[in-house]
PDB file of C-alpha atoms in Angstrom:
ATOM      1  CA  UNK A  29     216.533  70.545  36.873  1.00 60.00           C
ATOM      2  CA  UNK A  30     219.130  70.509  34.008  1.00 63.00           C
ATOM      3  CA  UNK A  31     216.592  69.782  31.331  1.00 75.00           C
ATOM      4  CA  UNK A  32     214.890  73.278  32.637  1.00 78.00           C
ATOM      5  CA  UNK A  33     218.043  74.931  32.118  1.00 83.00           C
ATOM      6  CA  UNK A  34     218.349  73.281  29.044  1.00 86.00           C
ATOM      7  CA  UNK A  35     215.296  74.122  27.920  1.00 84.00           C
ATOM      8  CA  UNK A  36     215.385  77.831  29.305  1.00 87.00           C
ATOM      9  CA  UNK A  37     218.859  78.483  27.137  1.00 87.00           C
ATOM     10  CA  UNK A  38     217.430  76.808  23.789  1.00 88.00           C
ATOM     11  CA  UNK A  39     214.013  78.601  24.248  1.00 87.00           C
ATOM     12  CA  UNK A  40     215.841  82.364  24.941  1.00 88.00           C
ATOM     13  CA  UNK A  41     218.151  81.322  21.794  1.00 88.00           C
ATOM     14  CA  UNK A  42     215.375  80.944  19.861  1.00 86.00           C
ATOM     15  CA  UNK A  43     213.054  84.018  20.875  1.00 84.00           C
ATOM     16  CA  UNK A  44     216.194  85.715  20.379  1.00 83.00           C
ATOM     17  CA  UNK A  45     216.642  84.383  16.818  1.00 85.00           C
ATOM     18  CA  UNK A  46     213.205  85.375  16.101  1.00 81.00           C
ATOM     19  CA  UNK A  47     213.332  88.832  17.577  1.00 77.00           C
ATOM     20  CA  UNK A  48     216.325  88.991  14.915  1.00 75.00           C
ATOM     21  CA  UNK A  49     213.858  88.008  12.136  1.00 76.00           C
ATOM     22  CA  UNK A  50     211.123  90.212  13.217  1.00 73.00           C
ATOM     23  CA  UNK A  51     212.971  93.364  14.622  1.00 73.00           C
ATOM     24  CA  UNK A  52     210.495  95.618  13.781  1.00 75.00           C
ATOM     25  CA  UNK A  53     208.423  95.796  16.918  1.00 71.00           C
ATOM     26  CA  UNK A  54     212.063  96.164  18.568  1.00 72.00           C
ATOM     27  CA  UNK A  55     212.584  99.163  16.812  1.00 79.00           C
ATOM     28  CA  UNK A  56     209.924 101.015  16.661  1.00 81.00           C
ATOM     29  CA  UNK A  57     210.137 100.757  20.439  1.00 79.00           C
ATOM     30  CA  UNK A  58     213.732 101.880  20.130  1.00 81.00           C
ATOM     31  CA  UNK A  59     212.704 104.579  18.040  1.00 86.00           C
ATOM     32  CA  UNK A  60     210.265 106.289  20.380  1.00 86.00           C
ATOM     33  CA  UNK A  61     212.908 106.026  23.426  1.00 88.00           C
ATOM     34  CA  UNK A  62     215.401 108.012  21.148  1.00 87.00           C
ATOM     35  CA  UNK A  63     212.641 110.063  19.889  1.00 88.00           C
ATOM     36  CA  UNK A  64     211.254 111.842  23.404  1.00 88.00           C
ATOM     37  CA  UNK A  65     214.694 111.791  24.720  1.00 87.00           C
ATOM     38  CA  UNK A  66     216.280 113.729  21.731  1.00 85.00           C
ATOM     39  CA  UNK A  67     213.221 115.782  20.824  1.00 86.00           C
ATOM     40  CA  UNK A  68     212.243 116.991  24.325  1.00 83.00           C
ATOM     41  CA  UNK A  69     215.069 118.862  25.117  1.00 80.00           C
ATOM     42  CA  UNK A  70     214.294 120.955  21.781  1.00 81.00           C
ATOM     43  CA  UNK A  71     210.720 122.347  22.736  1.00 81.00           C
ATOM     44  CA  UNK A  72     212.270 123.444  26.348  1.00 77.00           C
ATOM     45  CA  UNK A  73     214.202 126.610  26.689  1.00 78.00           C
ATOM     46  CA  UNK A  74     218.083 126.654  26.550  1.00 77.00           C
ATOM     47  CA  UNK A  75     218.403 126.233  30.491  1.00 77.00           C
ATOM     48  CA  UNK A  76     220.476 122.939  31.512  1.00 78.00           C
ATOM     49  CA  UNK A  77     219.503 123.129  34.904  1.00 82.00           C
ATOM     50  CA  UNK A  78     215.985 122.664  33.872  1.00 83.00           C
ATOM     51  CA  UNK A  79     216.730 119.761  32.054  1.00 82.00           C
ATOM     52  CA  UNK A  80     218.911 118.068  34.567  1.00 85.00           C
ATOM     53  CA  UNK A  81     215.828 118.751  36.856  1.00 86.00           C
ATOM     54  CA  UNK A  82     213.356 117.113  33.955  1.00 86.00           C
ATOM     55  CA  UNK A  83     216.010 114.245  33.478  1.00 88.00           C
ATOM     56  CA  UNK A  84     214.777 111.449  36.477  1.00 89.00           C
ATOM     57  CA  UNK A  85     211.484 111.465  35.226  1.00 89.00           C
ATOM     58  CA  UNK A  86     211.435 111.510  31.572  1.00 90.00           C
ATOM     59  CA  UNK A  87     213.576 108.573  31.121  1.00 92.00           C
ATOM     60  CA  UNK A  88     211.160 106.812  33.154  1.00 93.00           C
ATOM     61  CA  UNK A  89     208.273 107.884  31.252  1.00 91.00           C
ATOM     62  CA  UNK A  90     209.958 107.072  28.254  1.00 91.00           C
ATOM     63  CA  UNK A  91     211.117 103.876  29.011  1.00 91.00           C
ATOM     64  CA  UNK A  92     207.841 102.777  30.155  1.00 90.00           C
ATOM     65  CA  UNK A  93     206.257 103.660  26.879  1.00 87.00           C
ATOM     66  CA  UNK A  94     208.676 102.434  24.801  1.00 87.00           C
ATOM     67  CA  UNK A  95     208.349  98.900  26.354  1.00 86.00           C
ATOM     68  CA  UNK A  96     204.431  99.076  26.575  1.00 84.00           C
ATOM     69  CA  UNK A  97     204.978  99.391  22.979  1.00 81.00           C
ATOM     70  CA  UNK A  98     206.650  96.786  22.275  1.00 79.00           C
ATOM     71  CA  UNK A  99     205.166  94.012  24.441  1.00 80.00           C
ATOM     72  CA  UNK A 100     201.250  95.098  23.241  1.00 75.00           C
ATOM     73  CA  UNK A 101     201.289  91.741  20.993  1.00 74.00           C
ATOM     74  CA  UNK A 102     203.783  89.849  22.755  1.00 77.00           C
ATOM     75  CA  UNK A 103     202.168  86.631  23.215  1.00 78.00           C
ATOM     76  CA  UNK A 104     199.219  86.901  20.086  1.00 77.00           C
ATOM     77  CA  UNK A 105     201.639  85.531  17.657  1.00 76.00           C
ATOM     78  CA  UNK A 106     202.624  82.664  19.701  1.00 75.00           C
ATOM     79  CA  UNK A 107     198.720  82.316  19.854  1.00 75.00           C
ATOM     80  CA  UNK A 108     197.555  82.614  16.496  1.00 74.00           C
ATOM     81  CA  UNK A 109     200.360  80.616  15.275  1.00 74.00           C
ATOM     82  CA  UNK A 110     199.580  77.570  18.395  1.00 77.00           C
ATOM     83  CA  UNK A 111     203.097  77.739  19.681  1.00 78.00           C
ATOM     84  CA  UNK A 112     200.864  78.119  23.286  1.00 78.00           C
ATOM     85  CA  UNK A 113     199.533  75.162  22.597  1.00 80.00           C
ATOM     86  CA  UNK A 114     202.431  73.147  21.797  1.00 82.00           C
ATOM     87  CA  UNK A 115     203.774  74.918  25.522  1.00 81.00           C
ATOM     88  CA  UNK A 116     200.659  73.347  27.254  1.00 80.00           C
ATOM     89  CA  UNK A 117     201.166  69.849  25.676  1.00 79.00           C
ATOM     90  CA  UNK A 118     205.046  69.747  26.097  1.00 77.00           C
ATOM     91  CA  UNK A 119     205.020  68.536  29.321  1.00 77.00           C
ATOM     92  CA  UNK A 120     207.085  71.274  30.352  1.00 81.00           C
ATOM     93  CA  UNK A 121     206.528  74.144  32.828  1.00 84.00           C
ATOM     94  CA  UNK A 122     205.018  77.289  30.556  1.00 87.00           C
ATOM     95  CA  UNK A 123     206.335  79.320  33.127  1.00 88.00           C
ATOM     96  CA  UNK A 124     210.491  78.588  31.501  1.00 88.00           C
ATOM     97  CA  UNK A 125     209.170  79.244  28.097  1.00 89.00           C
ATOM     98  CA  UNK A 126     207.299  82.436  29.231  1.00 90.00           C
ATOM     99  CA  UNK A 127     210.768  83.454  31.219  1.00 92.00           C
ATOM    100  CA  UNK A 128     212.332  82.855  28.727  1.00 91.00           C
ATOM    101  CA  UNK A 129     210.364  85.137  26.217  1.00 90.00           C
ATOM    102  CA  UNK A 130     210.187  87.856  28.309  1.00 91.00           C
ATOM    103  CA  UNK A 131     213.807  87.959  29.068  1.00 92.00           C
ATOM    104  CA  UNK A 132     214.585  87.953  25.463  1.00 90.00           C
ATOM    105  CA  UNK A 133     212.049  90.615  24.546  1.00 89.00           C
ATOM    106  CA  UNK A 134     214.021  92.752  27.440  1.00 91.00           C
ATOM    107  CA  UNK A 135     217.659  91.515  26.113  1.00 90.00           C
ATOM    108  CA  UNK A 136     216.870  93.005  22.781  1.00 88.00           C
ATOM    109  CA  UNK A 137     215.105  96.156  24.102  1.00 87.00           C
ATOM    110  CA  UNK A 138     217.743  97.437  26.643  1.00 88.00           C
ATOM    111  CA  UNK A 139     220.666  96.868  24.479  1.00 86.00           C
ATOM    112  CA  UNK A 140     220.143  99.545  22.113  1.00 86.00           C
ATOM    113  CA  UNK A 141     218.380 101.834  25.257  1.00 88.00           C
ATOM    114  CA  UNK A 142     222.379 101.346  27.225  1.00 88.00           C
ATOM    115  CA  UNK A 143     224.176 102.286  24.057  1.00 86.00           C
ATOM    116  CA  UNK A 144     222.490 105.345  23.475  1.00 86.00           C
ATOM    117  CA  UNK A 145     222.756 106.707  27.332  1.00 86.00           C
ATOM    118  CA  UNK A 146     226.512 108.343  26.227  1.00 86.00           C
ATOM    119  CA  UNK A 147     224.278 110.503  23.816  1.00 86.00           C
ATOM    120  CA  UNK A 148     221.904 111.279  26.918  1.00 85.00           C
ATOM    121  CA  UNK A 149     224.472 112.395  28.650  1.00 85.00           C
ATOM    122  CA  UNK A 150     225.966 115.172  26.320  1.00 85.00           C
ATOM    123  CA  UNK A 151     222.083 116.131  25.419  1.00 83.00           C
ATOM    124  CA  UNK A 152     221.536 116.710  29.406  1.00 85.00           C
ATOM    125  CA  UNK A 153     225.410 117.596  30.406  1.00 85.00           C
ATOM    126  CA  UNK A 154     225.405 114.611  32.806  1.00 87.00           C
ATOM    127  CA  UNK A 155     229.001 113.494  34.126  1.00 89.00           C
ATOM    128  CA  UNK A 156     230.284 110.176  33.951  1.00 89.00           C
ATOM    129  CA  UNK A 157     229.057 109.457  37.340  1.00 91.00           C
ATOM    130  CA  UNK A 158     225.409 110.496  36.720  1.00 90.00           C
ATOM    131  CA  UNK A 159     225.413 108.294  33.290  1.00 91.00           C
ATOM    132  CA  UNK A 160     226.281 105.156  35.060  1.00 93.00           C
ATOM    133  CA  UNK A 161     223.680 105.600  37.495  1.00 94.00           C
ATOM    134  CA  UNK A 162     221.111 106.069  34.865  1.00 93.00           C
ATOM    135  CA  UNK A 163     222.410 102.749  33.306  1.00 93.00           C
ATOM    136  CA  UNK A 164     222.323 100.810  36.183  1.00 94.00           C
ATOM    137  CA  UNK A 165     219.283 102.339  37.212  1.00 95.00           C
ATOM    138  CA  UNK A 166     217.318 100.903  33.989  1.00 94.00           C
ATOM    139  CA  UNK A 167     219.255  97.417  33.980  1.00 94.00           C
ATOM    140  CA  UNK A 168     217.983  96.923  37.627  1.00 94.00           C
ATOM    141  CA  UNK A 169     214.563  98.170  36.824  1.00 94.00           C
ATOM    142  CA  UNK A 170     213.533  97.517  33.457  1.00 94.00           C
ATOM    143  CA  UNK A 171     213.062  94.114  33.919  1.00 94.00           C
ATOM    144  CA  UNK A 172     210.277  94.479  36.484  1.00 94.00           C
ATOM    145  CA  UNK A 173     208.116  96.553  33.927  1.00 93.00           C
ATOM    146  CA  UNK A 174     209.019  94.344  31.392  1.00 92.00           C
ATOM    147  CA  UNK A 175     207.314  91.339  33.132  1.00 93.00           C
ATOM    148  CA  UNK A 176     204.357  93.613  34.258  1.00 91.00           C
ATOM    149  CA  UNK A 177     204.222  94.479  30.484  1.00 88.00           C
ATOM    150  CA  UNK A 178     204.062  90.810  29.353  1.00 88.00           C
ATOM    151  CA  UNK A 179     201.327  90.100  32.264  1.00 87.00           C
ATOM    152  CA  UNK A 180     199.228  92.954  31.017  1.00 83.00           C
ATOM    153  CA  UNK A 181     199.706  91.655  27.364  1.00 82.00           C
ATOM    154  CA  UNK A 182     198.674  87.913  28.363  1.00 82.00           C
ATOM    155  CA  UNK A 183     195.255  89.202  30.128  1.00 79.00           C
ATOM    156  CA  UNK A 184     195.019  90.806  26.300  1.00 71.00           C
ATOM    157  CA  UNK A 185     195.898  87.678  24.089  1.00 71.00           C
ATOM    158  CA  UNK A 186     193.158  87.028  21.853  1.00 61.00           C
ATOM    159  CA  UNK A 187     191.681  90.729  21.976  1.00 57.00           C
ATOM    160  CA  UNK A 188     191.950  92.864  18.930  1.00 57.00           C
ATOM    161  CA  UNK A 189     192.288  95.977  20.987  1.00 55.00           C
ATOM    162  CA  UNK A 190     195.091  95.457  23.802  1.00 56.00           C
ATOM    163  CA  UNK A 191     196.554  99.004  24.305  1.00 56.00           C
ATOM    164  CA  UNK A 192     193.508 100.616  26.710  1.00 62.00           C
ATOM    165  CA  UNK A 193     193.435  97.250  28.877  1.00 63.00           C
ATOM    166  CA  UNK A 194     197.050  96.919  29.448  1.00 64.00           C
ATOM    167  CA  UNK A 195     197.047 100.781  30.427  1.00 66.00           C
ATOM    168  CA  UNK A 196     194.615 100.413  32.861  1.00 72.00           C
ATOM    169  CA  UNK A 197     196.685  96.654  33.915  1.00 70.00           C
ATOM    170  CA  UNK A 198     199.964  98.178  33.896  1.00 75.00           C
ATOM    171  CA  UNK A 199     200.528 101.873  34.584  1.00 78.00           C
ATOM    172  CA  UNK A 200     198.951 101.731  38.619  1.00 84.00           C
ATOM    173  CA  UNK A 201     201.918  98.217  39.260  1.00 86.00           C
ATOM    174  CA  UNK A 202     204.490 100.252  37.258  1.00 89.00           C
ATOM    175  CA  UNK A 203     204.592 103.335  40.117  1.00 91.00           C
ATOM    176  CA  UNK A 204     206.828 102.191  42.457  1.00 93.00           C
ATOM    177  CA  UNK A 205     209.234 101.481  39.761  1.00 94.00           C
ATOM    178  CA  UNK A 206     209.255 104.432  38.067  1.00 93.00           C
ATOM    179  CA  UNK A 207     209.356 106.544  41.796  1.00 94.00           C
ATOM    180  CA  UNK A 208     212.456 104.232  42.809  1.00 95.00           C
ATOM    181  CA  UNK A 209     213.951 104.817  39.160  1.00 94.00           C
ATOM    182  CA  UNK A 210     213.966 108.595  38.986  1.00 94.00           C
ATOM    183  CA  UNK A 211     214.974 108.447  42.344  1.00 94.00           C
ATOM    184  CA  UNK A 212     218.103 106.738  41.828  1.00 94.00           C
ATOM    185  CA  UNK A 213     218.755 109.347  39.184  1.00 93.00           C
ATOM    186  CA  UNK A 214     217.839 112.672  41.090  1.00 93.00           C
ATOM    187  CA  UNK A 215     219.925 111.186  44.059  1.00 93.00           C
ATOM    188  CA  UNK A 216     222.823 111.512  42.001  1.00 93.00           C
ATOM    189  CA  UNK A 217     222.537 114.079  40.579  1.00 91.00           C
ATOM    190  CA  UNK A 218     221.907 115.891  44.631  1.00 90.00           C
ATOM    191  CA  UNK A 219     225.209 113.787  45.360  1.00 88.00           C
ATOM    192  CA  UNK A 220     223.383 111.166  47.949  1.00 91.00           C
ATOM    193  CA  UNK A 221     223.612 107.934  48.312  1.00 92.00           C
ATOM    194  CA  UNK A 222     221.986 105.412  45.359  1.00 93.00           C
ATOM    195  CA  UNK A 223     222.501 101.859  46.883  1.00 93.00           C
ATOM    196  CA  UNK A 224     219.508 101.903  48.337  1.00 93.00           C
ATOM    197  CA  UNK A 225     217.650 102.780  45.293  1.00 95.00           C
ATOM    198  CA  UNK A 226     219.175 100.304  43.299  1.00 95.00           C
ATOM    199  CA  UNK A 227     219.006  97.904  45.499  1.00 96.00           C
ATOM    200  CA  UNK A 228     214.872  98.374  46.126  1.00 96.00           C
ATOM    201  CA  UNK A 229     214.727  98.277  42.447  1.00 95.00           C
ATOM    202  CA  UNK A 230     217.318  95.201  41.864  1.00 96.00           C
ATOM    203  CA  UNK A 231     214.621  93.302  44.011  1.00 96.00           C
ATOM    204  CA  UNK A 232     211.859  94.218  42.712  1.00 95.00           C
ATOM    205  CA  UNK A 233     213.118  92.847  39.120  1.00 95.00           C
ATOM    206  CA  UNK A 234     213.907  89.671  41.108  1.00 95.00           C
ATOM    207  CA  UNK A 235     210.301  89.125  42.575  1.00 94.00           C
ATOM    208  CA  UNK A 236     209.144  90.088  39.155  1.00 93.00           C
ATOM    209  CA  UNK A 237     211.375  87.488  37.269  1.00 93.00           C
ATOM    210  CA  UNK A 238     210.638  84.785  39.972  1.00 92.00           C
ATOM    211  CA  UNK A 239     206.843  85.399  40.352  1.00 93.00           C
ATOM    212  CA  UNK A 240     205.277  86.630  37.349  1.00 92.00           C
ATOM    213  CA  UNK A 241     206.217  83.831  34.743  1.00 92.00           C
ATOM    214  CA  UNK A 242     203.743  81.292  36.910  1.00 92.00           C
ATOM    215  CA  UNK A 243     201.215  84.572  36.804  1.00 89.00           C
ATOM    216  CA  UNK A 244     201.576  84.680  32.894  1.00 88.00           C
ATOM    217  CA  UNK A 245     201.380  81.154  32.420  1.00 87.00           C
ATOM    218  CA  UNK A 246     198.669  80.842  33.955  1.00 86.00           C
ATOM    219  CA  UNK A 247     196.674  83.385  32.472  1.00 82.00           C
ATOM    220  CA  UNK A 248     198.123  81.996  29.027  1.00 79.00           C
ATOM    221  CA  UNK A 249     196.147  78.727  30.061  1.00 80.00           C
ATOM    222  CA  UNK A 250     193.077  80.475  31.331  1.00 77.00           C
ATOM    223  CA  UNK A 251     193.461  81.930  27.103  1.00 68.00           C
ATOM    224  CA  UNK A 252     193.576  78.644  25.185  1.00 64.00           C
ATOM    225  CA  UNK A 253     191.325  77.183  26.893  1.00 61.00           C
ATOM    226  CA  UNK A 254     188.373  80.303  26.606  1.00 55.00           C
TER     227      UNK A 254
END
């Protein structure tokens, strides 16, 4: 059991030292969260009530296309280069060094998202309050699309076109997220409760992080071996 823990810390150190190397992908998927959230509000009319009202779902929307962009190659490079193969041979469970990817790719993602949610809150005139619900909202969340991103990527490792099957994959699996998500937020905002939304969505990121690593690993073997 320790040398999976082991193994799990050295592995995320690493992904995250390459992620640090190769932060483009990172970026760019950074880059199109900050673009729909700062642009949108500049095509609407000048009525904040409008935009509080459009708030719940656009961060959603924007969140889950932001991380569909980044994860559409997540796994070729391991693949091209035969790092999957060296995972099959180690003797290890894939499913730690998939984990372990995965979390990594969301580490690096959702840092940058959290730090600019002070910004979305003057662009939207949320209160503090409202803010902190739409953080904790995505770091109880995220993580489940995240995995269901990297699932839809595996089924597309060795493709040259990925983006049309991991839409059809992904976007039916990511609803229930995204309703729980901008519920949380709209709840708020109506001054209701929000436990129970973070909560549904704090467990779905659990069965996501617990489940879908054997699910990807498997389909990564199902890969190599075709």
């Amino acid at each position: 059991m320790m040398d999976v823990v082991r193994l799990f810390k050295r592995q995320f150190a690493r992904e995250c030292w390459v992620h640090a190397r190769q932060i483009r992908m990172v970026v760019n998927a950074c880059l199109f969260f900050f673009m729909i959230m700062v642009f949108f509000p500049l095509t609407m009319p000048p009525d904040t009530a409008l935009l509080r009202m459009m708030l719940p779902g656009l961060v959603w929307i924007a969140v889950l296309l932001s991380m569909l962009l980044s994860s559409e190659r997540l796994f070729q490079s391991d693949y091209d280069d035969g790092i999957i193969e060296q995972w099959l041979v180690s003797g290890y469970p894939i499913s730690v060094f998939v984990a372990a990817k995965v979390l990594s790719q969301w580490f690096v993602t959702i840092v940058p998202i959290l730090f600019f949610c002070p910004i979305l809150a003057l662009l939207f005139t949320l209160k503090l309050q409202e803010a902190v619900v739409v953080m904790l909202s995505l770091l109880c969340g995220t993580p489940a699309i995240l995995f269901l991103c990297a699932l839809a990527a595996a089924f597309g490792t060795g493709l040259r076109q990925t983006g049309v099957l991991m839409a059809l994959i992904l976007l039916p699996l990511t609803i229930p997220v995204m309703i729980f998500g901008s519920g949380a937020i709209l709840a708020v905002m109506q001054g209701l409760p929000v436990q129970g939304y973070l909560a549904i969505l704090l467990a779905m990121s659990c069965v996501s992080v617990g489940f879908l690593p054997f699910a990807i690993a498997g389909v990564a073997r199902i890969c190599f071996v075709d």
